[in-house]
mmCIF file of C-alpha atoms in Angstrom:
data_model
loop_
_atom_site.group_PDB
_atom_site.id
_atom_site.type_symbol
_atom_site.label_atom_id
_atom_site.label_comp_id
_atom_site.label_asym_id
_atom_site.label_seq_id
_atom_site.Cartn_x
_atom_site.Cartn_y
_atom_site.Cartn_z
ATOM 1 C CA UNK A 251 -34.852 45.110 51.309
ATOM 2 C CA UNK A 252 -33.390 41.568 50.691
ATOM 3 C CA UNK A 253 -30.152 40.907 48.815
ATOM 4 C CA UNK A 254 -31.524 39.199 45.353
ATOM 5 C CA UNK A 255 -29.093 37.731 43.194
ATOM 6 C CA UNK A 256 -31.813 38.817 40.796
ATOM 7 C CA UNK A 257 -31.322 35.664 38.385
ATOM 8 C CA UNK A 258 -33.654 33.150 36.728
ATOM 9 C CA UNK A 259 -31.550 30.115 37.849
ATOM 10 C CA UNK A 260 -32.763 27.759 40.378
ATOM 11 C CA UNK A 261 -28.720 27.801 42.108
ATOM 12 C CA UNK A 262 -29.125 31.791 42.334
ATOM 13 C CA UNK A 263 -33.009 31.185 43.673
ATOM 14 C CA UNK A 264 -31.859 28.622 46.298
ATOM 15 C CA UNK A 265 -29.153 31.101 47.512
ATOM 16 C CA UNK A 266 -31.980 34.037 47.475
ATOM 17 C CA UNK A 267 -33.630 31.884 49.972
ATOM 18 C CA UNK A 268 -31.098 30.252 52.488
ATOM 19 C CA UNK A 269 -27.871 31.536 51.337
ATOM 20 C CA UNK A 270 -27.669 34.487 54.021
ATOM 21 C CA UNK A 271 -25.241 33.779 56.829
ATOM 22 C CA UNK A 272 -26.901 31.295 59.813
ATOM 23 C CA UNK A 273 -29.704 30.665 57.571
ATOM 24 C CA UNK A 274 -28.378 26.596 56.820
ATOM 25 C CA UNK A 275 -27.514 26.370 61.002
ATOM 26 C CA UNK A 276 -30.860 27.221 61.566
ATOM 27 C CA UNK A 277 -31.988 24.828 59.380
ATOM 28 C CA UNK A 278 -29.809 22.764 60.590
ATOM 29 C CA UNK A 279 -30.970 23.040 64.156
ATOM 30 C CA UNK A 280 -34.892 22.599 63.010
ATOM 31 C CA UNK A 281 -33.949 19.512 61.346
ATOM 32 C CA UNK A 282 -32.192 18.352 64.365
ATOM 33 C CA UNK A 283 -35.231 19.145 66.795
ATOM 34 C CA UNK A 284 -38.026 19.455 64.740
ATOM 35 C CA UNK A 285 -39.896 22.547 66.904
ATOM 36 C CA UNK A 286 -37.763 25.314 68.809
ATOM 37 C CA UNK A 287 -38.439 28.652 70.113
ATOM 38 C CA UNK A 288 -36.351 31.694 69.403
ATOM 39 C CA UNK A 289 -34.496 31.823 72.825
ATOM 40 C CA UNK A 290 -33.471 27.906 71.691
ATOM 41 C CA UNK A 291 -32.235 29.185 68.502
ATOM 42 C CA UNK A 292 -30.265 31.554 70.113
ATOM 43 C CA UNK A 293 -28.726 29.814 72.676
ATOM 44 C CA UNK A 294 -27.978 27.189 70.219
ATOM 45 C CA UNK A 295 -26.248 29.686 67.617
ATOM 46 C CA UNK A 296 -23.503 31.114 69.633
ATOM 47 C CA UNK A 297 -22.433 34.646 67.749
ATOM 48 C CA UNK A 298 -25.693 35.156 65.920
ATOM 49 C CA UNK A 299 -26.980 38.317 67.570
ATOM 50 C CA UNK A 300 -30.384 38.901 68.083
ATOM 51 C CA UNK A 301 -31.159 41.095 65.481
ATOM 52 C CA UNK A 302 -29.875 38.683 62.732
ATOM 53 C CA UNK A 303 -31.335 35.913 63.835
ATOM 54 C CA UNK A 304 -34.915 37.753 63.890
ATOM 55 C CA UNK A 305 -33.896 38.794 60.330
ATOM 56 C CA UNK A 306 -32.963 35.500 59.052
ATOM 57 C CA UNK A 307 -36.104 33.973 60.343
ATOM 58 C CA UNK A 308 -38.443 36.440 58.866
ATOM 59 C CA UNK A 309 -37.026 35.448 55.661
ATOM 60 C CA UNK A 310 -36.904 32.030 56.084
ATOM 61 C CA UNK A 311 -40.772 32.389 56.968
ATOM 62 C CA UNK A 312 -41.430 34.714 53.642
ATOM 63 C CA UNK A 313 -39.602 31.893 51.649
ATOM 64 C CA UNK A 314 -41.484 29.179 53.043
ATOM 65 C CA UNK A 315 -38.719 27.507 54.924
ATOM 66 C CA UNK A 316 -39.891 27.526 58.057
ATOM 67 C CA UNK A 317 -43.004 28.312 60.054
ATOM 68 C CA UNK A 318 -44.101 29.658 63.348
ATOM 69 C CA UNK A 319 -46.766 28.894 65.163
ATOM 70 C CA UNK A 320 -48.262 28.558 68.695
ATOM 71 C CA UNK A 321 -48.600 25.391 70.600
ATOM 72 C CA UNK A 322 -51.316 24.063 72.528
ATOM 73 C CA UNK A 323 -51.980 24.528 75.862
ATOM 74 C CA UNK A 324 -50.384 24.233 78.618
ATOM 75 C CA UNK A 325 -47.125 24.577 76.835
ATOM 76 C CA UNK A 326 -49.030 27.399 74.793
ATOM 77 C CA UNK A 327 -45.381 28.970 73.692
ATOM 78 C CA UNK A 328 -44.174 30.100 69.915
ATOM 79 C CA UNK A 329 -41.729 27.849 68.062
ATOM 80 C CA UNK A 330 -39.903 27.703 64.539
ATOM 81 C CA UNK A 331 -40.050 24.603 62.755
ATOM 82 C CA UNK A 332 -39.719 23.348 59.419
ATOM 83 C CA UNK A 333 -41.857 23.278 56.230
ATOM 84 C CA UNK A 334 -42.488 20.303 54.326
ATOM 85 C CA UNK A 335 -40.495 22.279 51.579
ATOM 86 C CA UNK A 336 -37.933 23.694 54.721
ATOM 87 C CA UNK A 337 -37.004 19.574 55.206
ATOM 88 C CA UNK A 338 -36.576 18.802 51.759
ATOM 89 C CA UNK A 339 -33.068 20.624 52.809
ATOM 90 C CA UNK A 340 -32.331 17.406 54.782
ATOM 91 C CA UNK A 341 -30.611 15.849 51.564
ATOM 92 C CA UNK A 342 -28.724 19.023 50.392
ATOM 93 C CA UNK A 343 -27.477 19.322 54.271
ATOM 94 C CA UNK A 344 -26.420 15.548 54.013
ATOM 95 C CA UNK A 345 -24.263 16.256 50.805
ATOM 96 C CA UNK A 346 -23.253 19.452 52.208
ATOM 97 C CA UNK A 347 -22.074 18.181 55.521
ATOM 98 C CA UNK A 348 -20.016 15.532 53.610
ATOM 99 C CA UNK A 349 -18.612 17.627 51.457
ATOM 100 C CA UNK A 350 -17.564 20.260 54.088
ATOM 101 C CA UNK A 351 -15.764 17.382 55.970
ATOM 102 C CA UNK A 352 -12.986 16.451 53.519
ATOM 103 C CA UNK A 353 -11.664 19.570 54.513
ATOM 104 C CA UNK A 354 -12.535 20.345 57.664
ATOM 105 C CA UNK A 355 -10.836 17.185 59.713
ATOM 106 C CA UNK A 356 -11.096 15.255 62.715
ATOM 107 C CA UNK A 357 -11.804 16.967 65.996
ATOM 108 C CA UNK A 358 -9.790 17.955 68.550
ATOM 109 C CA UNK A 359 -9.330 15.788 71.538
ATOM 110 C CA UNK A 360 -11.104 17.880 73.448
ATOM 111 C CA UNK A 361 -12.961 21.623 72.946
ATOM 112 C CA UNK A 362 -14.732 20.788 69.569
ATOM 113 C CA UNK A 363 -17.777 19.166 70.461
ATOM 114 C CA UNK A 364 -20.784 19.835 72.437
ATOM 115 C CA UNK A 365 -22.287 17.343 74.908
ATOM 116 C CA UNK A 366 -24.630 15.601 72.840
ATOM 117 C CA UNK A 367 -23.093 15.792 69.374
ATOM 118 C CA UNK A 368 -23.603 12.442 68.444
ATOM 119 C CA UNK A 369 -27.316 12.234 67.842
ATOM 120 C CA UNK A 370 -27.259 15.498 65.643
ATOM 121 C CA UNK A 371 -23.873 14.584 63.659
ATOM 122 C CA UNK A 372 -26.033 11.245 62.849
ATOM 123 C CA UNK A 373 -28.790 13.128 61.501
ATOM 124 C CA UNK A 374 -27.088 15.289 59.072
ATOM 125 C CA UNK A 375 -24.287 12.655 58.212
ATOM 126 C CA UNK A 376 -26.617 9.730 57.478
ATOM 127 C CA UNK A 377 -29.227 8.895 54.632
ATOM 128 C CA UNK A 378 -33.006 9.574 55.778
ATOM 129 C CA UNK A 379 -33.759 5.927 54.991
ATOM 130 C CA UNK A 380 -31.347 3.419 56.551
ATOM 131 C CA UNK A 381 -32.409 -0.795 56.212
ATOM 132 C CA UNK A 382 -29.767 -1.811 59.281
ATOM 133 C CA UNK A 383 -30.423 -1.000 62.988
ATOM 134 C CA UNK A 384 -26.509 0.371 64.086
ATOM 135 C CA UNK A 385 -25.703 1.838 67.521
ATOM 136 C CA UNK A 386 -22.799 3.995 67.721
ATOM 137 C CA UNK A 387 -20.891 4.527 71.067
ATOM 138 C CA UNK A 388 -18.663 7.521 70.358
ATOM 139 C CA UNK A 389 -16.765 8.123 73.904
ATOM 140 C CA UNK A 390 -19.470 9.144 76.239
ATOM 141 C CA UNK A 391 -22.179 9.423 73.507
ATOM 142 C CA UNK A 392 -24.506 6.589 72.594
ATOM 143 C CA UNK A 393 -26.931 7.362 69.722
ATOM 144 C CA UNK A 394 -28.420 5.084 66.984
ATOM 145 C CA UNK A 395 -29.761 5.118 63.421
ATOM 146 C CA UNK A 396 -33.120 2.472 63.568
ATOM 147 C CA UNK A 397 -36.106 2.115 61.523
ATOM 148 C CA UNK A 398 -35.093 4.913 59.105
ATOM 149 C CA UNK A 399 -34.301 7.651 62.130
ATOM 150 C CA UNK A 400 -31.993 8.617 64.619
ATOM 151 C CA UNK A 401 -32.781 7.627 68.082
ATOM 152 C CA UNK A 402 -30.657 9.451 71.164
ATOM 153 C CA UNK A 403 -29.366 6.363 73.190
ATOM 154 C CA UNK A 404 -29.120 2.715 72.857
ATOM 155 C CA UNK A 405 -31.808 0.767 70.994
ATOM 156 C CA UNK A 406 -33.049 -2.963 71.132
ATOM 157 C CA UNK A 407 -31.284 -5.734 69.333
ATOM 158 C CA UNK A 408 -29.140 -3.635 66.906
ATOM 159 C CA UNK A 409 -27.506 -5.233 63.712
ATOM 160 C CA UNK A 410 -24.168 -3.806 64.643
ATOM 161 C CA UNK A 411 -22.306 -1.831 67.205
ATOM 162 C CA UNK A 412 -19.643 0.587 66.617
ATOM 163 C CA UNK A 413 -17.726 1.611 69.445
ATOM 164 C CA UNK A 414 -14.236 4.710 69.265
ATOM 165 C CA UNK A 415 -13.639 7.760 69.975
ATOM 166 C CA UNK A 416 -14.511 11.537 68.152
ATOM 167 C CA UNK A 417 -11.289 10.701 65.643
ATOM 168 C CA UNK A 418 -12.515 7.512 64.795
ATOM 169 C CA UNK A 419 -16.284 7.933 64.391
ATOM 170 C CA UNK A 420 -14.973 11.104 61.894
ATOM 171 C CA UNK A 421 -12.476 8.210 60.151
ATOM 172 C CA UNK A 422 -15.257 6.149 59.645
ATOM 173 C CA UNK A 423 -17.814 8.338 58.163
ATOM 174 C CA UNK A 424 -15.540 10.548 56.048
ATOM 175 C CA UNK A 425 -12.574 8.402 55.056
ATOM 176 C CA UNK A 426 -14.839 4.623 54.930
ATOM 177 C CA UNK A 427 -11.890 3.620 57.340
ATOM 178 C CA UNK A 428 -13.844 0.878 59.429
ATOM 179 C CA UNK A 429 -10.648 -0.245 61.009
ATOM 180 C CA UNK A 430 -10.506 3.296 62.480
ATOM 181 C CA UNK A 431 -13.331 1.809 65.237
ATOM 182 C CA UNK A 432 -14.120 -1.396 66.614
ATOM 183 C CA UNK A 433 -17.300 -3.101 65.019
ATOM 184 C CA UNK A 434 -19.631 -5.505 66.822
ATOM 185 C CA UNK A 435 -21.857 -8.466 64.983
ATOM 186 C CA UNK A 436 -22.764 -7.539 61.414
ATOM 187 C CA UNK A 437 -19.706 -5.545 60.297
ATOM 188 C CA UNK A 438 -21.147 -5.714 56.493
ATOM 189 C CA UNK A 439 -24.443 -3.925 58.140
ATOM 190 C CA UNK A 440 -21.716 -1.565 58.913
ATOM 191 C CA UNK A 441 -20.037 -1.626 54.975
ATOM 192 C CA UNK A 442 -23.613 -1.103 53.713
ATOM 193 C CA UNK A 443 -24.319 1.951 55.650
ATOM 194 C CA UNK A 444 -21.143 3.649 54.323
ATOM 195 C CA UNK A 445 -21.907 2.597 50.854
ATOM 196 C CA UNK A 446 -24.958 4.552 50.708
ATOM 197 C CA UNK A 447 -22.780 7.594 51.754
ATOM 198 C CA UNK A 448 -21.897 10.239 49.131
ATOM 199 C CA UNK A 449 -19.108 9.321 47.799
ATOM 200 C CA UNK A 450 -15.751 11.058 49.216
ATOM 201 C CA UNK A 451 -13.871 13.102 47.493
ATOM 202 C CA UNK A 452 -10.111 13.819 48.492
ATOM 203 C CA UNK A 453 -10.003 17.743 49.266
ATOM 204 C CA UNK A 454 -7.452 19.692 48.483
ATOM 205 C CA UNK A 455 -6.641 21.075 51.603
ATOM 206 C CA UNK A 456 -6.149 17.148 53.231
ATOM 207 C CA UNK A 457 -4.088 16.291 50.236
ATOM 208 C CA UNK A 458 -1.890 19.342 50.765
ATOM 209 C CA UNK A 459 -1.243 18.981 54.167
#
């Protein structure tokens, strides 16, 4: 039987429904890719066994998260993807993600990200509505946020370019440093992006250290 936190409060409801260990990363990864299959899931959640994973999606599906269902031929496989009530999680994620960040850091040189980081860490970190086209060329990663989504590579006539490194791209989006990268054409395109941002919050932790 589910956990319940057995509670009339919409917090304690939420938390009935995605508060379960890998049940936001899966989310997250649905929001990322719209449609995956379980092995996709699985690959893409290093340490969530099998069984868990199963588990959390049942729920998710008895929740109304997320949905499975059967593409069209000749593809013809199963996949996961989100509900229209599953993606209203975008904005929570967002706030979450931002949140999460004061304390969490910069990466590492090296080791902390995945090839193709870029166009996911866009997704969660930015607003679902954006007016300015801005490319972003993070070391080897180019990704962009145009025409109120995030596109994986370079786009057309962009209002603004920012170009740095894994450090910087974190300095930018989590401490509103926009000396921390180098900034191409409309650097107030730039300003207004990061003003629609939530707004930071020292942590703790940071000030501590």
């Amino acid at each position: 039987m589910a956990k319940s936190y057995d509670q009339y409060c919409p917090m304690a409801h939420a938390l009935d429904l995605v508060g379960e260990r890998w049940s936001l990363l899966i989310v997250r990864e649905l929001l990322e890719d719209d449609q995956l299959r379980y092995s996709d899931l699985h690959a893409r959640l290093n340490g969530c066994g099998t069984n868990i994973l199963a588990a959390r999606l049942k729920a998710l599906e008895h929740g109304g998260v997320v949905r499975r269902r059967r593409l069209d031929p000749p593809a013809a496989s199963w996949v996961y993807e989100l509900t229209e009530y599953g993606a209203g999680l975008r904005d929570v994620l967002h706030v979450l993600a931002h949140w999460g960040a004061r304390s969490l850091g910069p990466p590492a040189s090296v080791g902390d990200l995945e090839p193709g980081w870029l166009t996911g860490a866009l997704r969660i970190a930015l607003p679902a509505a954006s007016p300015a086209r801005i490319e972003f060329r993070i070391g080897d990663e180019i990704a962009a946020v145009a025409d109120d989504r995030i596109v994986d590579g370079a786009v057309e006539n962009p209002d603004a370019i920012v170009i740095g490194d894994a450090r910087g791209f974190y300095c930018l989006l989590v401490e509103r440093d926009v000396d921390a990268v180098s900034i191409e054409r409309d650097v107030d395109a730039v300003r207004a992006m990061l003003a629609s941002l939530p707004l930071p919050v020292e942590s703790p932790v940071t000030a501590a250290g």
